[in-house]
Coordinates of C-alpha atoms in Angstrom, one line a residue:
M281 CA 17.3 32.3 -39.1
L282 CA 19.3 32.2 -42.3
I283 CA 17.0 29.9 -44.2
E284 CA 18.3 28.6 -47.6
R285 CA 16.2 26.2 -49.6
V286 CA 18.3 23.8 -51.7
D287 CA 17.0 21.5 -54.4
D288 CA 20.2 20.0 -55.8
A289 CA 22.3 17.4 -53.9
E290 CA 25.4 18.6 -55.8
D291 CA 25.0 22.2 -54.4
P292 CA 28.4 23.2 -53.0
R293 CA 26.7 24.5 -49.9
L294 CA 26.0 20.9 -48.9
A295 CA 29.5 19.7 -49.1
D296 CA 29.9 18.9 -45.4
Y297 CA 27.0 16.4 -45.7
R298 CA 27.9 15.0 -49.1
D299 CA 31.6 14.9 -49.7
L300 CA 33.1 14.0 -46.3
T301 CA 33.1 10.7 -44.5
D302 CA 33.3 10.7 -40.7
I303 CA 37.1 10.0 -40.9
A304 CA 37.6 12.8 -43.4
L305 CA 35.5 15.2 -41.3
R306 CA 38.1 14.9 -38.5
R307 CA 40.8 16.0 -40.9
V308 CA 39.2 19.2 -42.2
T309 CA 41.7 22.0 -41.7
E310 CA 39.1 24.7 -41.1
P311 CA 38.2 24.7 -38.3
A312 CA 41.5 23.4 -37.0
S313 CA 40.0 20.5 -35.0
G314 CA 37.7 19.3 -37.8
L315 CA 34.0 18.7 -38.0
Y316 CA 31.4 16.1 -37.0
I317 CA 27.8 15.4 -37.9
A318 CA 25.1 15.5 -35.2
E319 CA 21.8 13.8 -36.0
S320 CA 18.3 14.7 -34.5
A321 CA 17.1 17.9 -32.9
K322 CA 17.7 16.4 -29.4
V323 CA 21.3 15.5 -30.1
I324 CA 22.0 18.8 -31.8
G325 CA 20.5 20.7 -28.9
R326 CA 22.7 18.9 -26.4
A327 CA 25.8 19.6 -28.5
V328 CA 24.9 23.3 -28.7
A329 CA 24.2 23.4 -24.9
A330 CA 27.6 21.9 -24.3
G331 CA 29.2 24.8 -26.2
H332 CA 29.8 23.2 -29.5
R333 CA 29.2 25.5 -32.5
P334 CA 27.1 24.6 -35.5
R335 CA 28.5 25.3 -38.9
S336 CA 25.2 24.6 -40.6
I337 CA 22.0 22.7 -40.2
L338 CA 20.2 20.5 -42.7
V339 CA 16.5 20.0 -42.2
Q340 CA 13.4 19.0 -44.1
E341 CA 10.5 21.4 -44.4
K342 CA 8.3 19.7 -41.9
W343 CA 10.9 20.1 -39.2
L344 CA 11.9 23.6 -39.9
A345 CA 10.3 25.0 -36.8
D346 CA 12.6 22.8 -34.7
A347 CA 15.6 24.4 -36.3
E348 CA 14.8 27.8 -34.9
A349 CA 15.4 26.8 -31.3
L350 CA 18.6 25.0 -32.3
V351 CA 20.2 28.1 -33.8
S352 CA 18.8 30.7 -31.5
A353 CA 22.2 31.2 -29.9
H354 CA 24.0 31.2 -33.3
P355 CA 21.7 33.2 -35.6
D356 CA 24.3 33.4 -38.3
T357 CA 24.2 29.6 -38.8
P358 CA 22.7 28.8 -42.2
V359 CA 19.7 26.4 -42.2
F360 CA 19.5 24.4 -45.4
V361 CA 16.0 23.1 -46.2
V362 CA 15.9 20.1 -48.5
S363 CA 13.4 17.4 -49.5
A364 CA 13.6 13.8 -48.1
V365 CA 15.0 12.7 -51.5
I366 CA 17.8 15.2 -51.4
A367 CA 18.6 14.3 -47.8
E368 CA 18.9 10.6 -48.7
Q369 CA 21.0 11.4 -51.8
L370 CA 23.4 13.3 -49.6
T371 CA 23.8 10.9 -46.7
G372 CA 23.1 7.5 -48.3
Y373 CA 20.3 6.7 -45.9
A374 CA 16.8 7.9 -45.1
V375 CA 17.0 10.8 -42.6
H376 CA 14.1 10.1 -40.2
R377 CA 15.3 12.2 -37.2
G378 CA 14.4 15.6 -38.3
A379 CA 17.7 17.3 -38.7
L380 CA 21.5 17.0 -39.3
A381 CA 24.1 19.5 -38.2
S382 CA 27.6 20.0 -39.3
M383 CA 29.4 20.9 -36.1
E384 CA 32.8 22.3 -35.4
R385 CA 34.8 19.7 -33.4
P386 CA 36.2 21.2 -30.2
A387 CA 39.8 20.7 -29.3
L388 CA 40.3 17.8 -26.9
P389 CA 41.2 18.8 -23.3
E390 CA 44.2 17.5 -21.4
V391 CA 43.7 14.3 -19.4
T392 CA 44.6 16.1 -16.1
D393 CA 41.8 18.7 -16.7
V394 CA 39.2 16.0 -17.5
V395 CA 40.0 13.9 -14.4
A396 CA 40.4 16.8 -11.9
G397 CA 38.0 16.2 -9.1
A398 CA 36.8 12.9 -10.6
R399 CA 36.3 9.8 -8.4
L400 CA 35.3 7.3 -11.1
V401 CA 36.5 7.4 -14.7
V402 CA 36.0 4.8 -17.4
V403 CA 38.9 3.9 -19.7
L404 CA 38.1 2.4 -23.1
E405 CA 40.9 0.6 -24.8
D406 CA 40.7 0.1 -28.6
I407 CA 36.9 -0.4 -28.6
V408 CA 36.1 -0.1 -32.3
D409 CA 32.4 -0.7 -32.3
H410 CA 30.7 2.7 -32.3
T411 CA 27.5 1.3 -30.8
N412 CA 29.4 0.0 -27.8
V413 CA 31.2 3.4 -27.4
G414 CA 27.9 5.3 -27.4
A415 CA 26.3 2.8 -25.0
V416 CA 29.2 3.1 -22.5
F417 CA 28.9 6.9 -22.6
R418 CA 25.1 6.6 -21.9
S419 CA 25.8 4.3 -19.0
A420 CA 28.5 6.6 -17.7
A421 CA 26.1 9.5 -17.7
A422 CA 23.2 7.7 -16.2
L423 CA 25.0 5.7 -13.6
G424 CA 27.5 8.1 -12.2
A425 CA 30.9 8.0 -13.8
D426 CA 32.7 11.3 -13.9
A427 CA 34.6 11.0 -17.1
V428 CA 35.6 8.7 -20.0
L429 CA 39.1 8.3 -21.3
I430 CA 39.8 6.6 -24.6
T431 CA 42.9 5.2 -26.3
A432 CA 44.2 6.4 -29.7
R433 CA 42.7 3.5 -31.6
C434 CA 39.3 3.6 -29.9
A435 CA 36.3 4.5 -32.0
D436 CA 35.3 8.2 -32.2
P437 CA 32.7 9.2 -29.7
L438 CA 31.5 11.9 -32.1
Y439 CA 30.8 9.5 -34.9
R440 CA 27.1 9.7 -35.8
R441 CA 26.3 6.2 -34.5
S442 CA 28.1 6.8 -31.2
V443 CA 26.4 10.1 -30.7
R444 CA 23.0 8.6 -31.6
V445 CA 23.3 5.5 -29.3
S446 CA 24.6 7.7 -26.4
M447 CA 21.5 9.9 -26.8
G448 CA 23.8 12.9 -26.9
T449 CA 25.5 12.1 -23.6
V450 CA 28.9 12.2 -25.3
F451 CA 28.4 16.0 -24.9
Q452 CA 27.5 15.6 -21.2
V453 CA 30.3 13.4 -20.0
P454 CA 33.8 14.9 -20.0
W455 CA 36.2 12.9 -22.2
T456 CA 39.5 12.9 -24.0
R457 CA 42.1 10.6 -25.4
L458 CA 44.9 8.9 -23.5
P459 CA 48.5 8.4 -24.6
E460 CA 49.8 4.8 -25.0
W461 CA 50.6 2.5 -22.1
P462 CA 52.6 2.9 -19.8
A463 CA 52.4 6.7 -20.2
A464 CA 48.7 6.5 -19.6
R465 CA 49.3 4.6 -16.3
T466 CA 51.7 7.2 -15.1
L467 CA 49.2 10.0 -15.8
L468 CA 46.4 8.3 -14.0
H469 CA 48.6 7.3 -11.1
D470 CA 49.9 10.8 -10.7
A471 CA 46.2 11.9 -10.5
G472 CA 45.6 9.5 -7.7
F473 CA 43.7 6.7 -9.5
H474 CA 43.7 3.0 -8.8
L475 CA 43.6 1.2 -12.2
S476 CA 41.1 -1.7 -12.2
A477 CA 41.1 -3.9 -15.3
L478 CA 37.7 -5.6 -16.0
A479 CA 39.1 -8.9 -17.3
L480 CA 39.1 -12.7 -17.0
S481 CA 42.1 -13.8 -15.1
D482 CA 43.0 -16.5 -12.5
G483 CA 44.2 -13.7 -10.2
A484 CA 41.1 -11.5 -10.5
V485 CA 39.0 -10.4 -7.5
E486 CA 35.3 -10.3 -7.7
L487 CA 33.6 -6.9 -8.1
D488 CA 32.1 -6.8 -4.6
D489 CA 35.4 -7.6 -3.0
F490 CA 37.1 -4.9 -5.0
I491 CA 34.4 -2.4 -3.9
A492 CA 35.0 -3.5 -0.2
A493 CA 38.6 -2.4 -0.5
G494 CA 37.4 1.2 -0.6
H495 CA 39.7 2.8 -3.2
E496 CA 39.0 6.5 -3.2
R497 CA 39.5 7.1 -7.0
V498 CA 39.1 4.4 -9.6
A499 CA 39.9 4.1 -13.3
L500 CA 37.8 1.3 -14.7
M501 CA 39.4 -0.2 -17.7
L502 CA 37.3 -1.9 -20.5
G503 CA 38.8 -3.7 -23.4
A504 CA 37.9 -4.3 -27.1
E505 CA 35.2 -6.6 -28.2
G506 CA 36.4 -10.2 -28.4
D507 CA 40.0 -9.8 -27.3
G508 CA 39.4 -7.7 -24.2
L509 CA 42.1 -5.6 -22.7
S510 CA 45.6 -5.8 -24.2
R511 CA 48.5 -7.4 -22.2
R512 CA 50.0 -4.0 -21.8
A513 CA 46.8 -2.6 -20.3
V514 CA 46.4 -5.6 -17.9
A515 CA 50.1 -5.1 -16.9
A516 CA 49.4 -1.5 -16.2
A517 CA 46.5 -2.3 -13.9
D518 CA 46.7 -2.3 -10.1
S519 CA 43.8 -4.8 -9.8
I520 CA 42.1 -7.2 -12.1
V521 CA 38.3 -7.4 -11.5
T522 CA 35.6 -9.8 -12.6
I523 CA 31.8 -9.7 -12.5
P524 CA 30.5 -13.0 -11.0
M525 CA 28.5 -14.9 -13.7
A526 CA 25.8 -17.6 -13.6
G527 CA 24.2 -19.9 -16.2
G528 CA 27.5 -21.0 -17.7
V529 CA 28.2 -17.5 -19.2
D530 CA 31.7 -16.3 -18.8
S531 CA 31.4 -12.7 -19.9
L532 CA 29.1 -9.9 -21.0
N533 CA 29.2 -7.5 -23.9
V534 CA 31.6 -4.7 -23.1
A535 CA 28.9 -2.1 -22.8
A536 CA 26.8 -4.3 -20.6
A537 CA 29.8 -5.2 -18.4
G538 CA 30.7 -1.5 -18.2
A539 CA 27.2 -0.6 -17.1
V540 CA 27.2 -3.2 -14.3
A541 CA 30.6 -2.1 -13.0
V542 CA 29.9 1.6 -13.2
W543 CA 26.6 1.1 -11.3
A544 CA 28.4 -1.0 -8.6
L545 CA 31.3 1.5 -8.3
S546 CA 29.4 4.7 -8.5
P547 CA 30.5 7.1 -5.7
A548 CA 26.9 8.1 -5.2
R549 CA 26.0 4.6 -4.0
H550 CA 28.8 4.5 -1.4
R551 CA 28.4 7.9 0.3

């Protein structure tokens, strides 16, 4: 390991952790696709296992042993050892999860490559809450979705909170960004998907009835918090689907609704 102990929050070696917001990290020109910050040994380990390359690791002394396993495949990665005070000065919050890593952001794959062979994909339209994005990825991984596709204005799955809430499953579930509607509809139709919009509508079918129709490949569309799917997204859908509700409740949080629908639609349940 390349261990470097740092006792000054202004040290230029720590610039990735100090000077760059998550938005700015995506615009770093070297490497070409930008950077992101991964938090906790478990999450960093999953990122490395998925083929993502660490640029550096920031760790406190008591967690230094954990860093050795994280960089074993990349022994040239510097490991910066700092105190808890320096870590908080850098990040603006108490770092309790052992380690942070500045990771090189991989280039996004093509939509056609991500959905090749998939039977159930989740489409996130303009969901701006990072917690909800992370929760959807975790449900997708746990309940059997094959991929996640997100629109241009959707929150970044590699934002720290999204990664943390997902428990690192953003590195496990294939994902990429979609073009705008109706180009996204054309892409998914050409790949053989039936587009199902989870939305409230007078013409909607209940989830069980939609499942009974037996569509071979389904793209489940989830909309933004509050407003739901846009009119353009609903217009692009082949079916509008609802989850039956009780107790006078008309809808669920988008992450909860997504989890219910993914579980119900999971190909593994219908083989």
